[in-house]
Amino acid sequence: MTASKRLFGSADGLWSGLHLAPGSAPGIALAPAAQAAIVVQQGMIQWIGKAAELPAQYAGLKRHEGSGALVTPGMVDCHTHLVYGGQRASEFALRLAGASYEDVAKAGGGIVSSVRATRAASEDELFASAAARLEVLLAEGVCAIEIKSGYGLALEHERKQLRVARRLGEAYGVTVRTTFLGAHALPPEYAGRQNGSSEYIDLVCQEMMPALAAEGLIDAVDVFCERIGFSLEETGRVFKAAQALKLPVKLHAEQLSDMGGSALAAGHGALSCDHIEHLSQAGIDAMRNSGTVAVLLPGAYYTLRDTQLPPIEALRAAGVPMAVSTDHNPGTSPCLSLLLMLNMACTLFRLTVPEALAGVTLHAARALGLQDTHGVIAVGLPANFVLWNVREAAELAYWLGGKPVRTVVRQGLIR
Ligand code: DI6
Ligand code: FE
């Protein structure tokens, strides 16, 4: 895949002939058949409502004809590891032959093999490969994306990844939230040392995080809290260091086992706990009390052929907001389609279509702390919305491999 260049036009004007997907514009309830309109001025949403109630002052604006398209907020992909060197198709083959994810990791493959390839790549090489992947996500209507580090595992290489993430945001006019995941895996040079894990966590907390935060490269901090990652105690140390720098936290929690990470994260006011297949009721209660978003990652569940479903019914009963994301990464979710995740969230995890749609818009925005600017269509927000060639919202989750996007408006431009 290679990156390509395109020219964009302004989205300013009157967008007419639209159908509003349910839940897309808070406070605006239209009958399914009612035509909606959106007014964009200087890249911002100026008005949205029933076309028949359009204020006269907007009637003469340049018109963008929707021709009955369904409109949703711009999609938000709230958990990705988009920037890395190489790829890991060979591991896919090993797993087909019976090896587990943990087997592959213990044998020196897994995350550490992406670390080798990421360290070996230049910043420009990482930019080019990630840009090509980003373009695929953007073409499906993604308007905001989280990008984690965690394949560098040394200051200069984590910096390189985060710088690429920032550059992608600027080059593509897409909102990028960077997450420092220095505590993703033990770097090879620390493996086999007596206190290697603890010493590496010291490096993460005392050197890497403060330096990268000072360079403005970190929007949030994450840890892989797992048997093959870092312990609860080490996770707590990383969170403490993040809080000292006033950085919000999130967590790869309870993916392969119940480590109690979600309750710890919730206790630190985490934005989100992600994966959570093995989440306990105590974890759910803690997340509800802290307003932490549950990020569901069906692509990893599917790729690993996991059989432990996240506790969807209990999360729903507790009122914990559920987001859905690609978890794009070269090991467990080489997925470049948020729409496919919408389908899998419904088919595999039994979310309803409105829940899944809120999961890739409203709740995904909240998982990134972007709830005031993304995830809904509302007056005063930057114009981020998608016109779809479908009649009803359920089609967005229903078609497998369809190409339903008609037009993407991102940061006030038609893409
Ligand atoms: N959980 C995941 O799903 C990814 N990282 C993590 O902590 C997998 C990363 C990889 O295998 O490269
Ligand atoms: Fe992940």
Coordinates of N, CA, C and O in Angstrom, one line a residue, residues 105-186:
A105 N 4.4 -15.2 21.4 CA 5.1 -14.2 22.1 C 6.3 -14.8 22.9 O 7.4 -14.2 22.9
K106 N 6.1 -15.9 23.6 CA 7.1 -16.5 24.4 C 8.3 -17.0 23.5 O 9.4 -17.1 23.9
A107 N 8.0 -17.3 22.2 CA 9.0 -17.8 21.3 C 9.8 -16.7 20.6 O 10.5 -16.9 19.7
G108 N 9.6 -15.4 21.1 CA 10.3 -14.3 20.6 C 9.7 -13.6 19.4 O 10.2 -12.7 18.8
G109 N 8.5 -14.1 19.1 CA 7.7 -13.4 18.0 C 6.8 -12.3 18.7 O 7.2 -11.7 19.6
G110 N 5.7 -12.1 18.1 CA 4.7 -11.2 18.8 C 5.2 -9.8 18.7 O 5.9 -9.3 17.8
I111 N 4.8 -9.0 19.8 CA 5.1 -7.6 19.8 C 6.5 -7.3 19.6 O 6.9 -6.4 18.9
V112 N 7.4 -8.1 20.2 CA 8.8 -7.8 20.1 C 9.4 -7.9 18.6 O 10.3 -7.2 18.3
S113 N 8.7 -8.7 17.8 CA 9.2 -8.7 16.4 C 8.8 -7.4 15.7 O 9.5 -6.9 14.9
S114 N 7.6 -6.8 16.1 CA 7.3 -5.5 15.5 C 8.2 -4.4 16.1 O 8.5 -3.4 15.5
V115 N 8.7 -4.6 17.3 CA 9.6 -3.7 17.9 C 10.9 -3.6 17.1 O 11.4 -2.6 16.7
R116 N 11.4 -4.8 16.7 CA 12.6 -4.8 15.9 C 12.4 -4.1 14.6 O 13.2 -3.2 14.2
A117 N 11.3 -4.3 13.9 CA 11.0 -3.7 12.6 C 10.8 -2.2 12.8 O 11.2 -1.4 11.9
T118 N 10.2 -1.8 13.9 CA 9.9 -0.4 14.1 C 11.2 0.4 14.4 O 11.4 1.5 13.9
R119 N 12.0 -0.2 15.2 CA 13.3 0.4 15.5 C 14.2 0.6 14.2 O 14.9 1.6 14.1
A120 N 14.1 -0.4 13.4 CA 14.9 -0.4 12.2 C 14.4 0.6 11.1 O 15.1 1.0 10.2
A121 N 13.1 1.1 11.2 CA 12.6 2.0 10.2 C 12.9 3.4 10.6 O 12.9 3.8 11.7
S122 N 13.0 4.2 9.5 CA 13.2 5.7 9.7 C 11.8 6.3 10.0 O 10.8 5.7 9.7
E123 N 11.8 7.5 10.5 CA 10.5 8.2 10.7 C 9.7 8.3 9.4 O 8.5 8.1 9.4
D124 N 10.4 8.6 8.3 CA 9.7 8.8 7.0 C 9.1 7.4 6.5 O 8.1 7.4 6.0
E125 N 9.9 6.4 6.8 CA 9.4 5.1 6.4 C 8.1 4.7 7.2 O 7.1 4.2 6.7
L126 N 8.2 5.0 8.5 CA 7.0 4.7 9.3 C 5.8 5.6 8.9 O 4.7 5.1 8.9
F127 N 6.1 6.8 8.6 CA 5.0 7.7 8.1 C 4.4 7.1 6.8 O 3.2 7.1 6.7
A128 N 5.2 6.7 5.9 CA 4.7 6.2 4.6 C 3.8 5.0 4.8 O 2.7 4.9 4.2
S129 N 4.3 4.1 5.6 CA 3.5 2.8 5.8 C 2.2 3.1 6.6 O 1.1 2.6 6.2
A130 N 2.3 3.9 7.6 CA 1.1 4.2 8.4 C 0.1 5.1 7.6 O -1.1 4.9 7.7
A131 N 0.6 6.0 6.7 CA -0.3 6.8 5.9 C -1.1 6.0 5.0 O -2.3 6.3 4.8
A132 N -0.5 5.0 4.4 CA -1.3 4.1 3.5 C -2.4 3.4 4.3 O -3.5 3.3 3.8
R133 N -2.1 3.0 5.5 CA -3.2 2.3 6.3 C -4.2 3.4 6.7 O -5.5 3.1 6.7
L134 N -3.8 4.6 7.1 CA -4.7 5.6 7.5 C -5.7 5.9 6.4 O -6.9 6.1 6.7
E135 N -5.2 6.0 5.2 CA -6.1 6.4 4.1 C -7.2 5.4 4.0 O -8.4 5.8 3.6
V136 N -7.0 4.1 4.3 CA -8.1 3.1 4.2 C -9.1 3.4 5.2 O -10.3 3.4 4.9
L137 N -8.7 3.7 6.4 CA -9.6 4.0 7.5 C -10.4 5.3 7.2 O -11.6 5.4 7.4
L138 N -9.7 6.3 6.7 CA -10.4 7.6 6.4 C -11.4 7.5 5.3 O -12.5 8.1 5.4
A139 N -11.1 6.6 4.4 CA -12.1 6.4 3.2 C -13.4 5.9 3.7 O -14.4 6.0 3.1
E140 N -13.4 5.3 4.9 CA -14.7 4.8 5.5 C -15.3 5.7 6.4 O -16.2 5.4 7.2
G141 N -14.8 7.0 6.5 CA -15.5 8.0 7.3 C -14.9 8.3 8.6 O -15.5 9.0 9.4
V142 N -13.7 7.8 8.9 CA -13.1 8.1 10.2 C -12.6 9.5 10.2 O -12.0 10.0 9.3
C143 N -13.0 10.3 11.2 CA -12.7 11.7 11.3 C -11.8 12.0 12.6 O -11.3 13.1 12.7
A144 N -11.7 11.0 13.5 CA -10.8 11.1 14.6 C -10.3 9.8 14.9 O -11.0 8.8 14.8
I145 N -9.0 9.7 15.3 CA -8.4 8.4 15.5 C -7.3 8.5 16.6 O -6.6 9.5 16.8
E146 N -7.3 7.5 17.5 CA -6.3 7.4 18.5 C -5.1 6.5 17.9 O -5.4 5.6 17.2
I147 N -3.9 7.0 18.1 CA -2.7 6.2 17.7 C -1.8 6.0 18.9 O -1.4 7.0 19.5
K148 N -1.4 4.8 19.2 CA -0.6 4.5 20.3 C 0.9 4.3 19.9 O 1.1 3.9 18.7
S149 N 1.8 4.6 20.8 CA 3.2 4.1 20.6 C 3.2 2.7 21.1 O 2.2 2.0 21.2
G150 N 4.4 2.2 21.5 CA 4.5 0.9 22.1 C 5.2 -0.1 21.2 O 5.3 -1.3 21.6
Y151 N 5.7 0.3 20.1 CA 6.6 -0.6 19.3 C 8.0 -0.1 19.2 O 8.8 -0.6 18.4
G152 N 8.3 0.9 20.0 CA 9.6 1.5 20.0 C 10.3 1.0 21.3 O 11.5 0.5 21.3
L153 N 9.7 1.2 22.4 CA 10.1 0.7 23.7 C 11.5 1.2 24.1 O 12.2 0.6 24.9
A154 N 11.9 2.4 23.6 CA 13.1 3.1 23.9 C 12.8 4.5 23.6 O 12.0 4.8 22.6
L155 N 13.3 5.5 24.3 CA 12.9 6.9 24.1 C 12.9 7.3 22.7 O 11.9 7.8 22.2
E156 N 14.0 7.1 22.0 CA 14.1 7.7 20.6 C 13.1 7.0 19.7 O 12.5 7.6 18.7
H157 N 12.8 5.7 19.9 CA 11.9 5.0 19.0 C 10.4 5.3 19.3 O 9.6 5.3 18.4
E158 N 10.1 5.5 20.6 CA 8.8 5.8 21.0 C 8.5 7.3 20.5 O 7.4 7.6 20.0
R159 N 9.5 8.1 20.6 CA 9.4 9.5 20.1 C 9.1 9.5 18.6 O 8.2 10.2 18.1
K160 N 9.8 8.6 17.9 CA 9.6 8.5 16.4 C 8.2 8.1 16.1 O 7.5 8.7 15.2
Q161 N 7.6 7.1 16.8 CA 6.3 6.7 16.5 C 5.3 7.8 16.8 O 4.3 8.1 16.0
L162 N 5.5 8.5 17.9 CA 4.5 9.6 18.3 C 4.6 10.8 17.4 O 3.6 11.4 17.1
R163 N 5.8 11.1 16.9 CA 6.0 12.2 16.0 C 5.3 11.8 14.6 O 4.6 12.7 14.0
V164 N 5.4 10.6 14.2 CA 4.6 10.2 13.0 C 3.1 10.3 13.2 O 2.4 10.8 12.3
A165 N 2.7 10.0 14.4 CA 1.2 10.1 14.7 C 0.8 11.6 14.5 O -0.2 11.9 13.9
R166 N 1.5 12.5 15.1 CA 1.2 13.9 15.0 C 1.3 14.4 13.5 O 0.4 15.1 13.1
R167 N 2.3 13.9 12.8 CA 2.4 14.3 11.4 C 1.3 13.8 10.6 O 0.8 14.5 9.7
L168 N 0.8 12.6 10.9 CA -0.4 12.1 10.1 C -1.6 13.0 10.3 O -2.3 13.3 9.4
G169 N -1.8 13.4 11.6 CA -2.9 14.3 11.8 C -2.9 15.6 11.0 O -3.9 16.1 10.4
E170 N -1.7 16.2 10.9 CA -1.5 17.4 10.2 C -1.6 17.2 8.7 O -2.3 17.9 8.0
A171 N -1.0 16.1 8.2 CA -1.0 15.9 6.7 C -2.4 15.5 6.2 O -2.7 15.9 5.1
Y172 N -3.2 14.8 7.0 CA -4.5 14.4 6.5 C -5.6 15.2 7.0 O -6.8 14.9 6.6
G173 N -5.4 16.2 7.9 CA -6.5 16.9 8.4 C -7.5 16.0 9.1 O -8.7 16.1 8.9
V174 N -7.0 15.2 10.0 CA -7.8 14.3 10.8 C -7.4 14.5 12.3 O -6.2 14.8 12.6
T175 N -8.3 14.5 13.2 CA -8.0 14.6 14.6 C -7.3 13.4 15.1 O -7.8 12.3 15.0
V176 N -6.0 13.5 15.6 CA -5.3 12.4 16.1 C -5.0 12.6 17.6 O -4.6 13.7 18.0
R177 N -5.4 11.6 18.4 CA -5.0 11.6 19.8 C -3.9 10.6 20.0 O -4.1 9.4 19.6
T178 N -2.8 11.0 20.5 CA -1.7 10.1 20.7 C -1.7 9.5 22.1 O -2.0 10.2 23.1
T179 N -1.4 8.2 22.2 CA -1.3 7.6 23.5 C 0.1 6.9 23.6 O 0.5 6.2 22.8
F180 N 0.7 7.3 24.7 CA 2.0 6.7 25.1 C 1.8 5.3 25.7 O 1.3 5.2 26.8
L181 N 2.3 4.3 25.0 CA 2.2 2.9 25.5 C 3.6 2.3 25.6 O 3.9 1.2 25.1
G182 N 4.4 3.1 26.3 CA 5.8 2.6 26.5 C 5.7 1.2 27.3 O 6.6 0.4 27.1
A183 N 4.7 1.1 28.1 CA 4.6 -0.2 28.9 C 3.7 -1.2 28.1 O 2.6 -1.5 28.5
H184 N 4.2 -1.5 26.9 CA 3.5 -2.5 26.0 C 4.1 -3.9 26.2 O 3.3 -4.8 26.2
A185 N 5.4 -3.9 26.2 CA 6.1 -5.2 26.3 C 7.5 -4.9 26.8 O 7.9 -3.8 26.8
L186 N 8.1 -5.9 27.3 CA 9.5 -5.8 27.9 C 10.4 -5.7 26.7 O 10.4 -6.6 25.8

